[in-house]
């Protein structure tokens, strides 16, 4: 399935139709290390909090949120409240808005839905939802749309990674118990997205960040994907939201038409949904009621008419090509609007050559959008990328590298940089890490143009493409639809794509810098 279908048109109109009212191009940043803390982005801050930096094996010290909660059970809430309060602020929102950022992706742990945490076996800081709600309020006021990304899943979706919140080799996500918890999380987040006024700018929920690449190690993941979509739609149909191309229907008794939680409880016995989805809805009911009571949303959840004519959320998955070994195709389970996410980190030398010309040749001929579209994985956005390189990049190269990646990703639905910011400290070698990982620092240094839709040089790829229409890229800053229809990028040889290995490299290389 990896052959390239040239000439396949990824129509911008299709992207626009997928979620009415949203910007056609995503110019975004991740709010990384806010509600899922990864110490490599703020090593000094982490040490100041009481965390530790442990050599190459992150399971051997206080390197994650769960290890921290275990070490400091009495102060963990307060310490993290301080972090949540300061790592992402109103002032950051103002800066992002001024920089033309129209989207943020917010990495979240399952533990933000506190009732899902199986205490005392699992421990995490509590109180994050207050900060998420406040931050979403700022983003909404700024007109910035939001993707809620289930970044750290119950049971841990991949081994020995700090971004899962628990650095362990014991990967348990791909089991019925944890799939179930992820579905409950989904039902709760879908409810909040439609009913909590603070969540008004959420337009998409991503099911699972970066599952294991080898699909033979993720049994049941395809069924989870299907249940994820059905859970989102079951909540929405209960709310009265119509979902295009759905043959599902939900009817709510008149007696519960002023009590959403009661209506959701009714839907949980609708046999049109699989048993897992029914169970997730039923388990979500008391959790939603608890959140309502704690956050002043009880009247909305239990004592108000809730029927709405809102827009369905865009369900979001890592693209099928994220996995190998006979993966499931998330396009097969779409009901209503759905989009796909890919994460390209070029500093994975496994994938690309290890010098500036190889990087440019690769990005300028990127085929991902076409290969994904051939699988139905369209629209596609690039939900994580950076300016990181495995060689010492010159500033001159970084200007080109920023332009070229933006050009390539804008031919899809757009891009979301990792990360919005990085600590600047002695432990990050001053701004050395921020330079290639922080959007705000890259903007400050001029690698990114003040207008994210602009380029220093719209023809930056010309020397690296074999296309006869050498200058199609000039139109890209306006509308990227032309890029894919006129001159399909030339395929690059499919070398093994191993983002996981990259992440391991990243973590160890970060620690070497320390
Ligand atoms: C942490 O916060 C939760 C929820 O607010 C609370 O139940 C728990 O007691 C707090 N833990 C500590 C040690 O304060
Ligand atoms: C981390 O994961 C391990 C292995 O699954 C588990 O035993 C442990 O309870 C988890 N720790 C926390 C704090 O969640
Ligand atoms: C709804 O559509 C799907 C796929 O189009 C089909 O498999 C399923 O049987 C249909 N369900 C009903 C209740 O018609
Ligand atoms: C709403 O419905 C739930 C679930 O059936 C129920 O427990 C709750 O008491 C109801 N709330 C009100 C205000 O009637
Ligand atoms: C949910 O619905 C079932 C019937 O389907 C009922 O027995 C149960 O009491 C309801 N739960 C709540 C919380 O309303
Ligand atoms: C990439 O090149 C640099 C500099 O030559 C080298 O230090 C590094 O090990 C190389 N990385 C890989 C994966 O080859
Ligand atoms: C890159 O720069 C660092 C720090 O200046 C230096 O230690 C390293 O040797 C350089 N690597 C290459 C491949 O030039
Ligand atoms: C960084 O290290 C230098 C020299 O050790 C020290 O003077 C300076 O205060 C440190 N800066 C920060 C931000 O810690
Ligand atoms: C494309 O145009 C650039 C000048 O903008 C030129 O340097 C390059 O050689 C051209 N490439 C091809 C393949 O014609
Ligand atoms: C594109 O041009 C480069 C350099 O001339 C060449 O090595 C490469 O094979 C060409 N690729 C294709 C697909 O023609
Ligand atoms: C791009 O192509 C157009 C004609 O299609 C031509 O007029 C223009 O000069 C070209 N620009 C560059 C930079 O080659
Ligand atoms: C490109 O954008 C400029 C400025 O926004 C606009 O004037 C021009 O008409 C646009 N061109 C196309 C082809 O859309």
JSON list of N, CA and C in Angstrom, two decimals, residues 21-28 88 90 92-94 96-104 134-147 197-203:
[
{"chain": "A", "resi": 21, "resn": "UNK", "atom": "N", "xyz": [-16.61, 26.47, 9.27]},
{"chain": "A", "resi": 21, "resn": "UNK", "atom": "CA", "xyz": [-16.38, 27.57, 10.19]},
{"chain": "A", "resi": 21, "resn": "UNK", "atom": "C", "xyz": [-14.97, 27.62, 10.73]},
{"chain": "A", "resi": 22, "resn": "UNK", "atom": "N", "xyz": [-14.18, 26.60, 10.48]},
{"chain": "A", "resi": 22, "resn": "UNK", "atom": "CA", "xyz": [-12.81, 26.61, 10.99]},
{"chain": "A", "resi": 22, "resn": "UNK", "atom": "C", "xyz": [-11.88, 27.18, 9.91]},
{"chain": "A", "resi": 23, "resn": "UNK", "atom": "N", "xyz": [-10.72, 27.68, 10.35]},
{"chain": "A", "resi": 23, "resn": "UNK", "atom": "CA", "xyz": [-9.75, 28.15, 9.35]},
{"chain": "A", "resi": 23, "resn": "UNK", "atom": "C", "xyz": [-9.37, 27.00, 8.42]},
{"chain": "A", "resi": 24, "resn": "UNK", "atom": "N", "xyz": [-9.14, 27.29, 7.16]},
{"chain": "A", "resi": 24, "resn": "UNK", "atom": "CA", "xyz": [-8.80, 26.21, 6.24]},
{"chain": "A", "resi": 24, "resn": "UNK", "atom": "C", "xyz": [-7.37, 25.72, 6.46]},
{"chain": "A", "resi": 25, "resn": "UNK", "atom": "N", "xyz": [-6.55, 26.58, 7.01]},
{"chain": "A", "resi": 25, "resn": "UNK", "atom": "CA", "xyz": [-5.18, 26.15, 7.27]},
{"chain": "A", "resi": 25, "resn": "UNK", "atom": "C", "xyz": [-4.87, 26.28, 8.73]},
{"chain": "A", "resi": 26, "resn": "UNK", "atom": "N", "xyz": [-4.28, 25.25, 9.24]},
{"chain": "A", "resi": 26, "resn": "UNK", "atom": "CA", "xyz": [-3.87, 25.26, 10.64]},
{"chain": "A", "resi": 26, "resn": "UNK", "atom": "C", "xyz": [-2.46, 25.81, 10.73]},
{"chain": "A", "resi": 27, "resn": "UNK", "atom": "N", "xyz": [-2.32, 26.88, 11.50]},
{"chain": "A", "resi": 27, "resn": "UNK", "atom": "CA", "xyz": [-0.99, 27.39, 11.87]},
{"chain": "A", "resi": 27, "resn": "UNK", "atom": "C", "xyz": [-0.94, 27.28, 13.37]},
{"chain": "A", "resi": 28, "resn": "UNK", "atom": "N", "xyz": [-0.30, 26.23, 13.86]},
{"chain": "A", "resi": 28, "resn": "UNK", "atom": "CA", "xyz": [-0.48, 25.92, 15.27]},
{"chain": "A", "resi": 28, "resn": "UNK", "atom": "C", "xyz": [0.78, 25.64, 16.03]},
{"chain": "A", "resi": 88, "resn": "UNK", "atom": "N", "xyz": [1.97, 28.19, 31.15]},
{"chain": "A", "resi": 88, "resn": "UNK", "atom": "CA", "xyz": [1.14, 28.70, 30.06]},
{"chain": "A", "resi": 88, "resn": "UNK", "atom": "C", "xyz": [0.21, 29.76, 30.65]},
{"chain": "A", "resi": 90, "resn": "UNK", "atom": "N", "xyz": [-1.98, 33.82, 30.23]},
{"chain": "A", "resi": 90, "resn": "UNK", "atom": "CA", "xyz": [-2.69, 34.76, 29.35]},
{"chain": "A", "resi": 90, "resn": "UNK", "atom": "C", "xyz": [-1.70, 35.49, 28.44]},
{"chain": "A", "resi": 92, "resn": "UNK", "atom": "N", "xyz": [1.06, 34.37, 27.25]},
{"chain": "A", "resi": 92, "resn": "UNK", "atom": "CA", "xyz": [1.44, 33.48, 26.13]},
{"chain": "A", "resi": 92, "resn": "UNK", "atom": "C", "xyz": [0.35, 33.49, 25.05]},
{"chain": "A", "resi": 93, "resn": "UNK", "atom": "N", "xyz": [-0.89, 33.48, 25.50]},
{"chain": "A", "resi": 93, "resn": "UNK", "atom": "CA", "xyz": [-2.00, 33.50, 24.52]},
{"chain": "A", "resi": 93, "resn": "UNK", "atom": "C", "xyz": [-1.92, 34.78, 23.70]},
{"chain": "A", "resi": 94, "resn": "UNK", "atom": "N", "xyz": [-1.66, 35.90, 24.37]},
{"chain": "A", "resi": 94, "resn": "UNK", "atom": "CA", "xyz": [-1.57, 37.18, 23.64]},
{"chain": "A", "resi": 94, "resn": "UNK", "atom": "C", "xyz": [-0.44, 37.12, 22.61]},
{"chain": "A", "resi": 96, "resn": "UNK", "atom": "N", "xyz": [0.86, 34.43, 21.21]},
{"chain": "A", "resi": 96, "resn": "UNK", "atom": "CA", "xyz": [0.54, 33.49, 20.12]},
{"chain": "A", "resi": 96, "resn": "UNK", "atom": "C", "xyz": [-0.46, 34.12, 19.16]},
{"chain": "A", "resi": 97, "resn": "UNK", "atom": "N", "xyz": [-1.41, 34.83, 19.71]},
{"chain": "A", "resi": 97, "resn": "UNK", "atom": "CA", "xyz": [-2.40, 35.47, 18.84]},
{"chain": "A", "resi": 97, "resn": "UNK", "atom": "C", "xyz": [-1.72, 36.52, 17.96]},
{"chain": "A", "resi": 98, "resn": "UNK", "atom": "N", "xyz": [-0.84, 37.30, 18.58]},
{"chain": "A", "resi": 98, "resn": "UNK", "atom": "CA", "xyz": [-0.14, 38.33, 17.81]},
{"chain": "A", "resi": 98, "resn": "UNK", "atom": "C", "xyz": [0.73, 37.69, 16.73]},
{"chain": "A", "resi": 99, "resn": "UNK", "atom": "N", "xyz": [1.15, 36.44, 16.96]},
{"chain": "A", "resi": 99, "resn": "UNK", "atom": "CA", "xyz": [1.98, 35.74, 15.98]},
{"chain": "A", "resi": 99, "resn": "UNK", "atom": "C", "xyz": [1.14, 35.03, 14.92]},
{"chain": "A", "resi": 100, "resn": "UNK", "atom": "N", "xyz": [-0.17, 35.22, 14.96]},
{"chain": "A", "resi": 100, "resn": "UNK", "atom": "CA", "xyz": [-1.02, 34.64, 13.93]},
{"chain": "A", "resi": 100, "resn": "UNK", "atom": "C", "xyz": [-1.34, 33.17, 14.13]},
{"chain": "A", "resi": 101, "resn": "UNK", "atom": "N", "xyz": [-1.03, 32.64, 15.30]},
{"chain": "A", "resi": 101, "resn": "UNK", "atom": "CA", "xyz": [-1.33, 31.23, 15.56]},
{"chain": "A", "resi": 101, "resn": "UNK", "atom": "C", "xyz": [-2.85, 31.07, 15.68]},
{"chain": "A", "resi": 102, "resn": "UNK", "atom": "N", "xyz": [-3.42, 30.14, 14.91]},
{"chain": "A", "resi": 102, "resn": "UNK", "atom": "CA", "xyz": [-4.88, 29.98, 14.94]},
{"chain": "A", "resi": 102, "resn": "UNK", "atom": "C", "xyz": [-5.33, 28.68, 15.60]},
{"chain": "A", "resi": 103, "resn": "UNK", "atom": "N", "xyz": [-4.39, 27.84, 15.99]},
{"chain": "A", "resi": 103, "resn": "UNK", "atom": "CA", "xyz": [-4.73, 26.52, 16.55]},
{"chain": "A", "resi": 103, "resn": "UNK", "atom": "C", "xyz": [-3.71, 26.15, 17.62]},
{"chain": "A", "resi": 104, "resn": "UNK", "atom": "N", "xyz": [-4.18, 25.53, 18.70]},
{"chain": "A", "resi": 104, "resn": "UNK", "atom": "CA", "xyz": [-3.23, 24.85, 19.59]},
{"chain": "A", "resi": 104, "resn": "UNK", "atom": "C", "xyz": [-3.68, 23.41, 19.79]},
{"chain": "A", "resi": 134, "resn": "UNK", "atom": "N", "xyz": [-9.49, 27.18, 32.52]},
{"chain": "A", "resi": 134, "resn": "UNK", "atom": "CA", "xyz": [-9.11, 28.59, 32.47]},
{"chain": "A", "resi": 134, "resn": "UNK", "atom": "C", "xyz": [-8.36, 28.91, 31.17]},
{"chain": "A", "resi": 135, "resn": "UNK", "atom": "N", "xyz": [-7.41, 28.04, 30.81]},
{"chain": "A", "resi": 135, "resn": "UNK", "atom": "CA", "xyz": [-6.64, 28.27, 29.59]},
{"chain": "A", "resi": 135, "resn": "UNK", "atom": "C", "xyz": [-7.52, 28.21, 28.35]},
{"chain": "A", "resi": 136, "resn": "UNK", "atom": "N", "xyz": [-8.47, 27.29, 28.34]},
{"chain": "A", "resi": 136, "resn": "UNK", "atom": "CA", "xyz": [-9.38, 27.21, 27.19]},
{"chain": "A", "resi": 136, "resn": "UNK", "atom": "C", "xyz": [-10.20, 28.49, 27.08]},
{"chain": "A", "resi": 137, "resn": "UNK", "atom": "N", "xyz": [-10.55, 29.05, 28.21]},
{"chain": "A", "resi": 137, "resn": "UNK", "atom": "CA", "xyz": [-11.28, 30.32, 28.20]},
{"chain": "A", "resi": 137, "resn": "UNK", "atom": "C", "xyz": [-10.46, 31.42, 27.52]},
{"chain": "A", "resi": 138, "resn": "UNK", "atom": "N", "xyz": [-9.18, 31.50, 27.86]},
{"chain": "A", "resi": 138, "resn": "UNK", "atom": "CA", "xyz": [-8.30, 32.51, 27.22]},
{"chain": "A", "resi": 138, "resn": "UNK", "atom": "C", "xyz": [-8.22, 32.27, 25.71]},
{"chain": "A", "resi": 139, "resn": "UNK", "atom": "N", "xyz": [-8.05, 30.99, 25.35]},
{"chain": "A", "resi": 139, "resn": "UNK", "atom": "CA", "xyz": [-7.89, 30.66, 23.93]},
{"chain": "A", "resi": 139, "resn": "UNK", "atom": "C", "xyz": [-9.14, 31.01, 23.15]},
{"chain": "A", "resi": 140, "resn": "UNK", "atom": "N", "xyz": [-10.28, 30.72, 23.77]},
{"chain": "A", "resi": 140, "resn": "UNK", "atom": "CA", "xyz": [-11.54, 31.04, 23.10]},
{"chain": "A", "resi": 140, "resn": "UNK", "atom": "C", "xyz": [-11.66, 32.55, 22.90]},
{"chain": "A", "resi": 141, "resn": "UNK", "atom": "N", "xyz": [-11.33, 33.32, 23.93]},
{"chain": "A", "resi": 141, "resn": "UNK", "atom": "CA", "xyz": [-11.41, 34.78, 23.80]},
{"chain": "A", "resi": 141, "resn": "UNK", "atom": "C", "xyz": [-10.48, 35.28, 22.70]},
{"chain": "A", "resi": 142, "resn": "UNK", "atom": "N", "xyz": [-9.38, 34.57, 22.52]},
{"chain": "A", "resi": 142, "resn": "UNK", "atom": "CA", "xyz": [-8.41, 34.98, 21.49]},
{"chain": "A", "resi": 142, "resn": "UNK", "atom": "C", "xyz": [-8.78, 34.46, 20.11]},
{"chain": "A", "resi": 143, "resn": "UNK", "atom": "N", "xyz": [-9.81, 33.63, 20.03]},
{"chain": "A", "resi": 143, "resn": "UNK", "atom": "CA", "xyz": [-10.20, 33.08, 18.73]},
{"chain": "A", "resi": 143, "resn": "UNK", "atom": "C", "xyz": [-9.26, 31.99, 18.23]},
{"chain": "A", "resi": 144, "resn": "UNK", "atom": "N", "xyz": [-8.57, 31.34, 19.15]},
{"chain": "A", "resi": 144, "resn": "UNK", "atom": "CA", "xyz": [-7.65, 30.25, 18.76]},
{"chain": "A", "resi": 144, "resn": "UNK", "atom": "C", "xyz": [-8.37, 28.92, 18.97]},
{"chain": "A", "resi": 145, "resn": "UNK", "atom": "N", "xyz": [-8.42, 28.09, 17.93]},
{"chain": "A", "resi": 145, "resn": "UNK", "atom": "CA", "xyz": [-9.13, 26.82, 18.05]},
{"chain": "A", "resi": 145, "resn": "UNK", "atom": "C", "xyz": [-8.22, 25.74, 18.66]},
{"chain": "A", "resi": 146, "resn": "UNK", "atom": "N", "xyz": [-8.86, 24.71, 19.21]},
{"chain": "A", "resi": 146, "resn": "UNK", "atom": "CA", "xyz": [-8.13, 23.76, 20.06]},
{"chain": "A", "resi": 146, "resn": "UNK", "atom": "C", "xyz": [-8.38, 22.31, 19.65]},
{"chain": "A", "resi": 147, "resn": "UNK", "atom": "N", "xyz": [-7.30, 21.54, 19.66]},
{"chain": "A", "resi": 147, "resn": "UNK", "atom": "CA", "xyz": [-7.38, 20.08, 19.56]},
{"chain": "A", "resi": 147, "resn": "UNK", "atom": "C", "xyz": [-7.01, 19.51, 20.93]},
{"chain": "A", "resi": 197, "resn": "UNK", "atom": "N", "xyz": [-19.02, 26.00, 28.62]},
{"chain": "A", "resi": 197, "resn": "UNK", "atom": "CA", "xyz": [-18.77, 27.17, 27.77]},
{"chain": "A", "resi": 197, "resn": "UNK", "atom": "C", "xyz": [-17.27, 27.45, 27.58]},
{"chain": "A", "resi": 198, "resn": "UNK", "atom": "N", "xyz": [-16.45, 27.10, 28.55]},
{"chain": "A", "resi": 198, "resn": "UNK", "atom": "CA", "xyz": [-15.01, 27.34, 28.41]},
{"chain": "A", "resi": 198, "resn": "UNK", "atom": "C", "xyz": [-14.39, 26.52, 27.28]},
{"chain": "A", "resi": 199, "resn": "UNK", "atom": "N", "xyz": [-15.03, 25.41, 26.94]},
{"chain": "A", "resi": 199, "resn": "UNK", "atom": "CA", "xyz": [-14.48, 24.53, 25.91]},
{"chain": "A", "resi": 199, "resn": "UNK", "atom": "C", "xyz": [-14.93, 24.93, 24.49]},
{"chain": "A", "resi": 200, "resn": "UNK", "atom": "N", "xyz": [-15.48, 26.15, 24.39]},
{"chain": "A", "resi": 200, "resn": "UNK", "atom": "CA", "xyz": [-16.11, 26.53, 23.12]},
{"chain": "A", "resi": 200, "resn": "UNK", "atom": "C", "xyz": [-15.20, 26.49, 21.90]},
{"chain": "A", "resi": 201, "resn": "UNK", "atom": "N", "xyz": [-13.88, 26.60, 22.06]},
{"chain": "A", "resi": 201, "resn": "UNK", "atom": "CA", "xyz": [-13.06, 26.61, 20.85]},
{"chain": "A", "resi": 201, "resn": "UNK", "atom": "C", "xyz": [-12.45, 25.24, 20.54]},
{"chain": "A", "resi": 202, "resn": "UNK", "atom": "N", "xyz": [-12.85, 24.22, 21.30]},
{"chain": "A", "resi": 202, "resn": "UNK", "atom": "CA", "xyz": [-12.38, 22.86, 20.98]},
{"chain": "A", "resi": 202, "resn": "UNK", "atom": "C", "xyz": [-13.10, 22.38, 19.72]},
{"chain": "A", "resi": 203, "resn": "UNK", "atom": "N", "xyz": [-12.35, 22.01, 18.70]},
{"chain": "A", "resi": 203, "resn": "UNK", "atom": "CA", "xyz": [-13.01, 21.50, 17.48]},
{"chain": "A", "resi": 203, "resn": "UNK", "atom": "C", "xyz": [-12.64, 20.06, 17.19]}
]
